[in-house]
Coordinates of N, CA and C in Angstrom, one line a residue:
X43 N 30.7 -27.9 22.3 CA 31.4 -27.3 23.4 C 31.3 -28.2 24.7
X44 N 31.8 -29.3 24.5 CA 31.7 -30.3 25.7 C 32.6 -29.7 26.8
X45 N 32.1 -29.9 28.0 CA 32.9 -29.5 29.2 C 32.9 -28.0 29.5
X46 N 32.2 -27.2 28.6 CA 32.2 -25.8 28.8 C 30.7 -25.3 29.2
X47 N 30.6 -24.5 30.2 CA 29.3 -24.0 30.6 C 29.3 -22.5 30.6
X48 N 28.2 -22.0 30.1 CA 28.0 -20.5 30.2 C 27.3 -20.2 31.5
X49 N 27.8 -19.2 32.1 CA 27.1 -18.7 33.3 C 25.8 -17.9 32.8
X50 N 24.9 -17.6 33.7 CA 23.7 -16.9 33.3 C 24.1 -15.5 32.8
X51 N 25.1 -14.9 33.4 CA 25.5 -13.5 32.8 C 26.1 -13.7 31.5
X52 N 26.9 -14.7 31.2 CA 27.5 -15.0 29.9 C 26.4 -15.2 28.8
X53 N 25.4 -16.0 29.2 CA 24.3 -16.3 28.3 C 23.5 -15.0 28.0
X54 N 23.2 -14.2 29.0 CA 22.5 -13.0 28.8 C 23.3 -12.0 27.9
X55 N 24.6 -12.0 28.1 CA 25.4 -11.1 27.2 C 25.3 -11.5 25.8
X56 N 25.4 -12.9 25.6 CA 25.4 -13.4 24.2 C 24.0 -13.1 23.6
X57 N 22.9 -13.3 24.4 CA 21.6 -13.1 23.8 C 21.4 -11.6 23.5
X58 N 21.9 -10.7 24.4 CA 21.8 -9.3 24.2 C 22.5 -8.9 22.9
X59 N 23.7 -9.4 22.6 CA 24.4 -9.1 21.4 C 23.6 -9.6 20.2
X60 N 23.1 -10.8 20.3 CA 22.3 -11.3 19.1 C 21.1 -10.5 18.9
X61 N 20.4 -10.0 20.0 CA 19.2 -9.2 19.8 C 19.6 -7.8 19.2
X62 N 20.8 -7.3 19.6 CA 21.2 -6.0 19.0 C 21.4 -6.1 17.5
X63 N 22.0 -7.2 17.1 CA 22.3 -7.5 15.7 C 21.0 -7.6 14.9
X64 N 20.0 -8.4 15.5 CA 18.7 -8.5 14.8 C 18.0 -7.2 14.8
X65 N 18.1 -6.4 15.8 CA 17.4 -5.1 15.8 C 18.0 -4.2 14.8
X66 N 19.3 -4.2 14.7 CA 20.0 -3.3 13.7 C 19.6 -3.7 12.2
X67 N 19.5 -5.1 12.0 CA 19.1 -5.6 10.7 C 17.7 -5.2 10.4
X68 N 16.8 -5.3 11.4 CA 15.4 -4.9 11.2 C 15.3 -3.4 10.9
X69 N 16.0 -2.6 11.6 CA 15.9 -1.1 11.4 C 16.4 -0.8 10.0
X70 N 17.5 -1.4 9.6 CA 18.0 -1.2 8.2 C 17.0 -1.5 7.2
X71 N 16.3 -2.7 7.4 CA 15.3 -3.1 6.4 C 14.1 -2.2 6.4
X72 N 13.8 -1.5 7.5 CA 12.6 -0.7 7.6 C 12.9 0.8 7.2
X73 N 14.1 1.1 7.0 CA 14.4 2.5 6.7 C 14.0 3.0 5.3
X74 N 12.8 2.8 5.0 CA 12.3 3.2 3.7 C 12.2 4.7 3.6
X75 N 12.5 5.2 2.4 CA 12.4 6.7 2.1 C 11.0 7.0 1.7
X76 N 10.1 6.1 1.5 CA 8.7 6.4 1.1 C 8.6 6.4 -0.4
X77 N 9.6 6.2 -1.1 CA 9.5 6.2 -2.6 C 9.7 4.8 -3.2
X78 N 8.8 4.5 -4.1 CA 8.9 3.2 -4.7 C 9.6 3.2 -6.0
X79 N 9.8 4.3 -6.6 CA 10.5 4.4 -7.9 C 10.3 5.8 -8.4
X80 N 10.7 6.0 -9.7 CA 10.7 7.3 -10.2 C 9.3 7.8 -10.6
X81 N 8.3 6.9 -10.7 CA 7.0 7.3 -11.1 C 6.2 7.8 -10.0
X82 N 6.6 7.7 -8.8 CA 5.8 8.1 -7.7 C 6.0 9.6 -7.3
X83 N 5.2 10.1 -6.5 CA 5.4 11.4 -6.0 C 5.6 11.3 -4.5
X84 N 5.7 12.4 -3.8 CA 5.9 12.4 -2.4 C 4.8 11.6 -1.7
X85 N 4.7 11.8 -0.4 CA 3.7 11.1 0.3 C 4.3 10.6 1.6
X86 N 3.5 9.9 2.4 CA 4.0 9.4 3.6 C 4.8 8.2 3.5
X87 N 6.0 8.2 4.0 CA 6.8 7.0 4.0 C 6.3 6.1 5.2
X88 N 7.0 5.0 5.4 CA 6.6 4.1 6.5 C 7.7 3.1 6.7
X89 N 7.3 2.1 7.5 CA 8.2 1.0 7.8 C 7.4 -0.3 7.9
X90 N 8.2 -1.4 7.8 CA 7.6 -2.7 7.9 C 8.4 -3.6 7.1
X91 N 8.0 -4.9 7.1 CA 8.7 -5.9 6.4 C 8.1 -6.2 5.1
X92 N 8.9 -6.4 4.1 CA 8.4 -6.7 2.7 C 8.6 -8.1 2.4
X93 N 9.1 -8.9 3.2 CA 9.4 -10.3 2.9 C 8.2 -11.2 2.9
X94 N 8.0 -12.0 1.9 CA 7.0 -13.0 1.9 C 5.6 -12.5 1.8
X95 N 4.6 -13.4 1.9 CA 3.2 -13.0 1.9 C 2.9 -12.3 3.2
X96 N 2.0 -11.4 3.2 CA 1.6 -10.7 4.5 C 0.8 -9.5 4.1
X97 N 0.7 -8.6 5.1 CA 0.0 -7.4 4.9 C 0.7 -6.2 5.6
X98 N 0.4 -5.0 5.1 CA 0.9 -3.8 5.7 C -0.3 -2.9 5.9
X99 N -0.2 -1.9 6.8 CA -1.3 -1.0 7.1 C -0.8 0.4 7.3
X100 N -1.5 1.3 6.8 CA -1.2 2.7 7.0 C -1.9 3.2 8.3
X101 N -1.4 4.2 8.9 CA -2.1 4.7 10.1 C -3.5 5.2 9.8
X102 N -4.4 5.1 10.7 CA -5.8 5.6 10.5 C -5.8 7.1 10.6
X103 N -6.6 7.7 9.8 CA -6.7 9.2 9.8 C -7.2 9.7 11.1
X104 N -6.7 10.9 11.5 CA -7.2 11.5 12.7 C -8.6 11.9 12.7
X105 N -9.3 11.9 13.8 CA -10.6 12.5 13.8 C -11.7 11.5 13.9
X106 N -11.5 10.3 14.4 CA -12.7 9.5 14.7 C -12.5 8.1 14.8
X107 N -13.4 7.5 15.5 CA -13.5 6.0 15.6 C -14.6 5.5 14.8
X108 N -15.2 6.2 13.9 CA -16.3 5.8 13.1 C -15.8 4.6 12.2
X109 N -16.7 3.7 12.0 CA -16.4 2.5 11.1 C -16.2 3.0 9.7
X110 N -15.2 2.5 9.1 CA -14.9 2.9 7.7 C -15.5 1.9 6.7
X111 N -15.9 2.4 5.6 CA -16.4 1.5 4.5 C -15.1 0.9 3.8
X112 N -15.2 -0.4 3.6 CA -14.1 -1.1 3.0 C -14.2 -1.3 1.5
X113 N -13.2 -0.9 0.7 CA -13.2 -1.1 -0.7 C -11.9 -1.9 -1.0
X114 N -12.1 -3.0 -1.7 CA -11.0 -3.8 -2.1 C -10.5 -3.3 -3.5
X115 N -9.1 -3.4 -3.6 CA -8.5 -2.9 -4.8 C -7.6 -4.1 -5.3
X116 N -7.9 -4.7 -6.4 CA -7.1 -5.8 -7.0 C -6.1 -5.2 -7.9
X117 N -4.8 -5.4 -7.7 CA -3.8 -4.8 -8.5 C -3.1 -5.9 -9.3
X118 N -3.1 -5.7 -10.6 CA -2.4 -6.6 -11.6 C -1.6 -5.7 -12.5
X119 N -0.9 -6.3 -13.4 CA -0.1 -5.5 -14.5 C -1.1 -5.2 -15.6
X120 N -1.4 -4.0 -15.9 CA -1.1 -2.8 -15.2 C -2.5 -2.1 -15.0
X121 N -3.2 -2.6 -14.0 CA -4.6 -2.0 -13.8 C -5.0 -2.2 -12.3
X122 N -5.9 -1.3 -11.9 CA -6.5 -1.4 -10.6 C -8.0 -1.7 -10.8
X123 N -8.5 -2.7 -10.0 CA -9.9 -3.1 -10.1 C -10.5 -2.8 -8.8
X124 N -11.4 -1.9 -8.6 CA -12.0 -1.5 -7.4 C -13.4 -2.3 -7.2
X125 N -13.7 -2.7 -6.0 CA -14.9 -3.4 -5.7 C -16.1 -2.5 -5.7
X126 N -15.9 -1.2 -5.4 CA -17.0 -0.3 -5.4 C -17.0 0.6 -6.7
X127 N -18.1 0.9 -7.1 CA -18.3 1.8 -8.3 C -18.8 3.1 -8.0
X128 N -19.4 3.3 -6.8 CA -20.0 4.6 -6.3 C -19.4 4.9 -5.0
X129 N -19.3 6.2 -4.7 CA -18.7 6.6 -3.4 C -19.5 7.8 -2.9
X130 N -19.7 7.9 -1.6 CA -20.2 9.1 -1.0 C -19.2 9.6 0.1
X131 N -19.2 10.8 0.5 CA -18.3 11.3 1.4 C -18.3 10.5 2.7
X132 N -17.1 10.2 3.2 CA -17.0 9.4 4.5 C -15.6 8.8 4.6
X133 N -15.5 8.0 5.6 CA -14.3 7.3 6.0 C -14.2 6.0 5.3
X134 N -13.1 5.7 4.6 CA -12.9 4.5 3.8 C -11.6 3.8 4.1
X135 N -11.6 2.5 4.1 CA -10.4 1.7 4.1 C -10.3 1.0 2.8
X136 N -9.2 1.3 2.1 CA -8.9 0.6 0.8 C -7.9 -0.5 1.0
X137 N -8.4 -1.7 0.8 CA -7.6 -2.9 1.0 C -7.1 -3.4 -0.3
X138 N -5.8 -3.2 -0.5 CA -5.1 -3.5 -1.8 C -4.5 -4.9 -1.7
X139 N -4.7 -5.7 -2.8 CA -4.1 -7.0 -2.9 C -3.3 -7.0 -4.2
X140 N -2.0 -7.4 -4.1 CA -1.2 -7.6 -5.3 C -1.4 -8.9 -5.9
X141 N -2.3 -9.0 -7.0 CA -2.5 -10.3 -7.7 C -1.6 -10.3 -8.9
X142 N -0.7 -9.4 -9.0 CA 0.2 -9.4 -10.2 C 1.5 -10.2 -9.9
X143 N 2.5 -9.9 -10.8 CA 3.7 -10.7 -10.7 C 4.9 -9.8 -10.4
X144 N 4.7 -8.6 -10.1 CA 5.8 -7.7 -9.7 C 5.4 -6.8 -8.6
X145 N 6.3 -6.0 -8.0 CA 6.0 -5.1 -6.9 C 4.9 -4.0 -7.3
X146 N 3.9 -3.8 -6.5 CA 2.9 -2.8 -6.7 C 2.6 -2.1 -5.4
X147 N 1.9 -1.0 -5.5 CA 1.5 -0.2 -4.3 C 0.3 0.6 -4.6
X148 N -0.2 1.3 -3.7 CA -1.4 2.1 -3.9 C -1.2 3.5 -3.2
X149 N -1.5 4.6 -4.0 CA -1.5 5.9 -3.5 C -2.9 6.6 -3.9
X150 N -3.4 7.4 -3.0 CA -4.6 8.1 -3.3 C -4.4 9.6 -3.1
X151 N -4.7 10.4 -4.1 CA -4.5 11.8 -4.1 C -5.8 12.5 -4.4
X152 N -6.0 13.7 -3.8 CA -7.2 14.5 -4.1 C -7.8 15.2 -2.9
X153 N -8.4 16.3 -3.2 CA -9.0 17.1 -2.2 C -8.2 17.4 -0.9
X154 N -6.9 17.6 -1.1 CA -6.0 17.9 0.0 C -5.4 16.6 0.6
X155 N -5.8 15.4 0.2 CA -5.3 14.2 0.7 C -4.2 13.6 -0.2
X156 N -3.2 13.0 0.4 CA -2.2 12.3 -0.3 C -1.7 11.2 0.6
X157 N -2.3 10.0 0.5 CA -2.0 8.9 1.3 C -1.5 7.7 0.5
X158 N -0.7 6.9 1.0 CA -0.2 5.7 0.3 C 0.1 4.6 1.3
X159 N 0.2 3.4 0.7 CA 0.6 2.3 1.6 C 2.0 2.6 2.1
X160 N 2.4 2.2 3.3 CA 3.7 2.6 3.8 C 4.8 1.9 3.1
X161 N 4.5 0.9 2.3 CA 5.6 0.2 1.5 C 4.9 -0.5 0.3
X162 N 5.8 -1.0 -0.6 CA 5.3 -1.7 -1.7 C 4.9 -3.1 -1.3
X163 N 4.0 -3.7 -2.2 CA 3.5 -5.0 -1.9 C 4.1 -6.0 -3.0
X164 N 4.7 -7.1 -2.5 CA 5.1 -8.1 -3.4 C 3.9 -9.0 -3.8
X165 N 4.1 -9.7 -4.9 CA 3.0 -10.6 -5.3 C 2.4 -11.4 -4.2
X166 N 1.1 -11.4 -4.0 CA 0.4 -12.2 -3.0 C 0.2 -11.4 -1.7
X167 N 0.9 -10.2 -1.5 CA 0.8 -9.5 -0.3 C -0.4 -8.5 -0.4
X168 N -0.9 -8.1 0.7 CA -2.0 -7.1 0.7 C -1.7 -6.1 1.8
X169 N -2.4 -5.0 1.7 CA -2.2 -3.9 2.7 C -3.4 -3.0 2.6
X170 N -3.5 -2.1 3.6 CA -4.6 -1.2 3.6 C -4.2 0.2 3.9
X171 N -5.0 1.1 3.4 CA -4.8 2.5 3.6 C -6.1 3.1 3.9
X172 N -6.2 4.0 4.9 CA -7.4 4.6 5.4 C -7.4 6.1 5.0
X173 N -8.6 6.5 4.5 CA -8.7 7.9 4.1 C -10.1 8.4 4.3
X174 N -10.3 9.7 4.6 CA -11.6 10.3 4.7 C -11.8 11.0 3.3
X175 N -12.8 10.5 2.6 CA -13.1 11.1 1.3 C -14.1 12.2 1.4
X176 N -13.8 13.3 0.8 CA -14.7 14.5 0.7 C -15.3 14.5 -0.7
X177 N -16.3 15.4 -0.9 CA -16.8 15.5 -2.3 C -15.6 16.0 -3.2
X178 N -15.6 15.4 -4.4 CA -14.6 15.8 -5.3 C -14.0 14.6 -6.0
X179 N -12.9 14.9 -6.8 CA -12.2 13.8 -7.5 C -10.9 13.4 -6.8
X180 N -10.7 12.1 -6.9 CA -9.5 11.5 -6.3 C -8.8 10.6 -7.4
X181 N -7.5 10.6 -7.3 CA -6.7 9.8 -8.3 C -6.1 8.7 -7.5
X182 N -6.4 7.4 -7.9 CA -5.8 6.2 -7.3 C -4.8 5.7 -8.3
X183 N -3.6 5.3 -7.8 CA -2.6 4.8 -8.8 C -1.5 4.1 -8.1
X184 N -0.7 3.3 -8.9 CA 0.4 2.6 -8.4 C 1.6 3.5 -8.5
X185 N 2.3 3.9 -7.4 CA 3.5 4.8 -7.5 C 4.8 4.1 -7.8
X186 N 4.8 2.8 -8.1 CA 6.0 2.1 -8.4 C 6.5 2.4 -9.8
X187 N 7.7 2.7 -10.0 CA 8.3 3.0 -11.3 C 7.4 3.7 -12.2
X188 N 7.1 3.2 -13.4 CA 6.3 3.9 -14.4 C 4.9 3.2 -14.5
X189 N 4.5 2.5 -13.4 CA 3.2 1.8 -13.5 C 2.0 2.7 -13.7
X190 N 2.0 3.9 -13.1 CA 0.9 4.8 -13.4 C 0.8 5.1 -14.8
X191 N 1.9 5.4 -15.5 CA 1.9 5.7 -16.9 C 1.5 4.6 -17.8
X192 N 1.7 3.4 -17.3 CA 1.4 2.1 -18.0 C -0.1 1.8 -17.9
X193 N -0.9 2.6 -17.2 CA -2.3 2.4 -17.1 C -2.8 2.0 -15.7
X194 N -1.9 1.9 -14.7 CA -2.3 1.4 -13.4 C -2.8 2.6 -12.6
X195 N -4.0 3.1 -13.0 CA -4.5 4.3 -12.3 C -6.0 4.3 -12.6
X196 N -6.8 5.0 -11.7 CA -8.2 5.2 -11.9 C -8.6 6.5 -11.1
X197 N -9.6 7.1 -11.6 CA -10.1 8.3 -10.8 C -11.5 8.0 -10.3
X198 N -11.8 8.5 -9.1 CA -13.1 8.3 -8.6 C -13.6 9.7 -8.2
X199 N -14.9 9.9 -8.4 CA -15.6 11.2 -8.1 C -16.5 10.9 -6.9
X200 N -16.3 11.6 -5.8 CA -17.1 11.4 -4.6 C -18.2 12.4 -4.6
X201 N -19.5 11.9 -4.5 CA -20.7 12.8 -4.4 C -20.9 13.2 -3.0
X202 N -22.0 13.9 -2.7 CA -22.4 14.3 -1.4 C -22.8 13.1 -0.6
X203 N -23.3 13.4 0.7 CA -23.7 12.3 1.5 C -24.8 11.4 0.9
X204 N -25.6 12.0 0.1 CA -26.7 11.2 -0.6 C -26.4 11.0 -2.1
X205 N -25.3 11.6 -2.5 CA -24.9 11.6 -3.9 C -24.2 10.4 -4.4
X206 N -24.0 10.3 -5.7 CA -23.3 9.2 -6.2 C -22.0 9.6 -6.8
X207 N -21.2 8.7 -7.3 CA -20.0 9.1 -7.9 C -19.7 8.2 -9.0
X208 N -18.6 8.4 -9.7 CA -18.3 7.5 -10.8 C -16.8 7.1 -10.7
X209 N -16.5 5.9 -11.2 CA -15.2 5.4 -11.3 C -14.8 5.5 -12.7
X210 N -13.7 6.1 -13.0 CA -13.2 6.2 -14.4 C -11.9 5.4 -14.5
X211 N -12.0 4.2 -15.1 CA -10.8 3.5 -15.2 C -10.0 4.0 -16.3
X212 N -8.7 3.9 -16.2 CA -7.8 4.4 -17.2 C -7.7 3.4 -18.4
X213 N -7.3 3.8 -19.5 CA -7.1 2.8 -20.6 C -6.1 1.8 -20.2
X214 N -6.3 0.6 -20.5 CA -5.3 -0.5 -20.2 C -4.2 -0.4 -21.2
X215 N -3.1 -0.8 -20.8 CA -1.9 -0.8 -21.7 C -1.3 -2.2 -21.8
X216 N -1.2 -2.7 -22.9 CA -0.6 -4.0 -23.1 C 0.8 -3.9 -23.7
X217 N 1.8 -4.3 -23.0 CA 3.1 -4.2 -23.5 C 3.8 -5.5 -23.6
X218 N 3.1 -6.6 -23.5 CA 3.7 -7.9 -23.6 C 4.5 -8.2 -22.4
X219 N 4.1 -7.9 -21.2 CA 4.8 -8.3 -20.0 C 5.2 -7.0 -19.3
X220 N 6.1 -6.2 -19.9 CA 6.5 -4.9 -19.3 C 7.3 -5.0 -18.1
X221 N 7.8 -6.1 -17.7 CA 8.7 -6.1 -16.5 C 9.8 -7.1 -16.6

């Protein structure tokens, strides 16, 4: 554009239009319904970017600034591997990492709680979900497509403040790839 200059107001108008286009694209990408596939159940939807490596976070539960116990969850085809084997009632942050080769996610149901990552995780991505665990049984699973039925689930039983719990892994399913 030799010989042509944009005034400040012309530049601002152009930048504003470009920003509006980027904002519209971002909002369209974030408009998740909260469902990852037919195998999942309801739960809280969310927003965020799914592109490339990175992390996503669910909102913290209401009711406190107490420090949460962190449990890592390694997700592969088709199993969940938890870093903790015993649980007592309290505030937990489950940090899920997709070490598999396809989209995965994490949902936790039980004792009136139903929380999930706000979006699915691509291979290499990680995210976290925070939940207050009460005494009782919780089901942890991948809500993507039929992953839960393929063995990507485990149950934990939370004991009292001084009690113990158990982790019950599901049977692994080998289907020669499955994706």
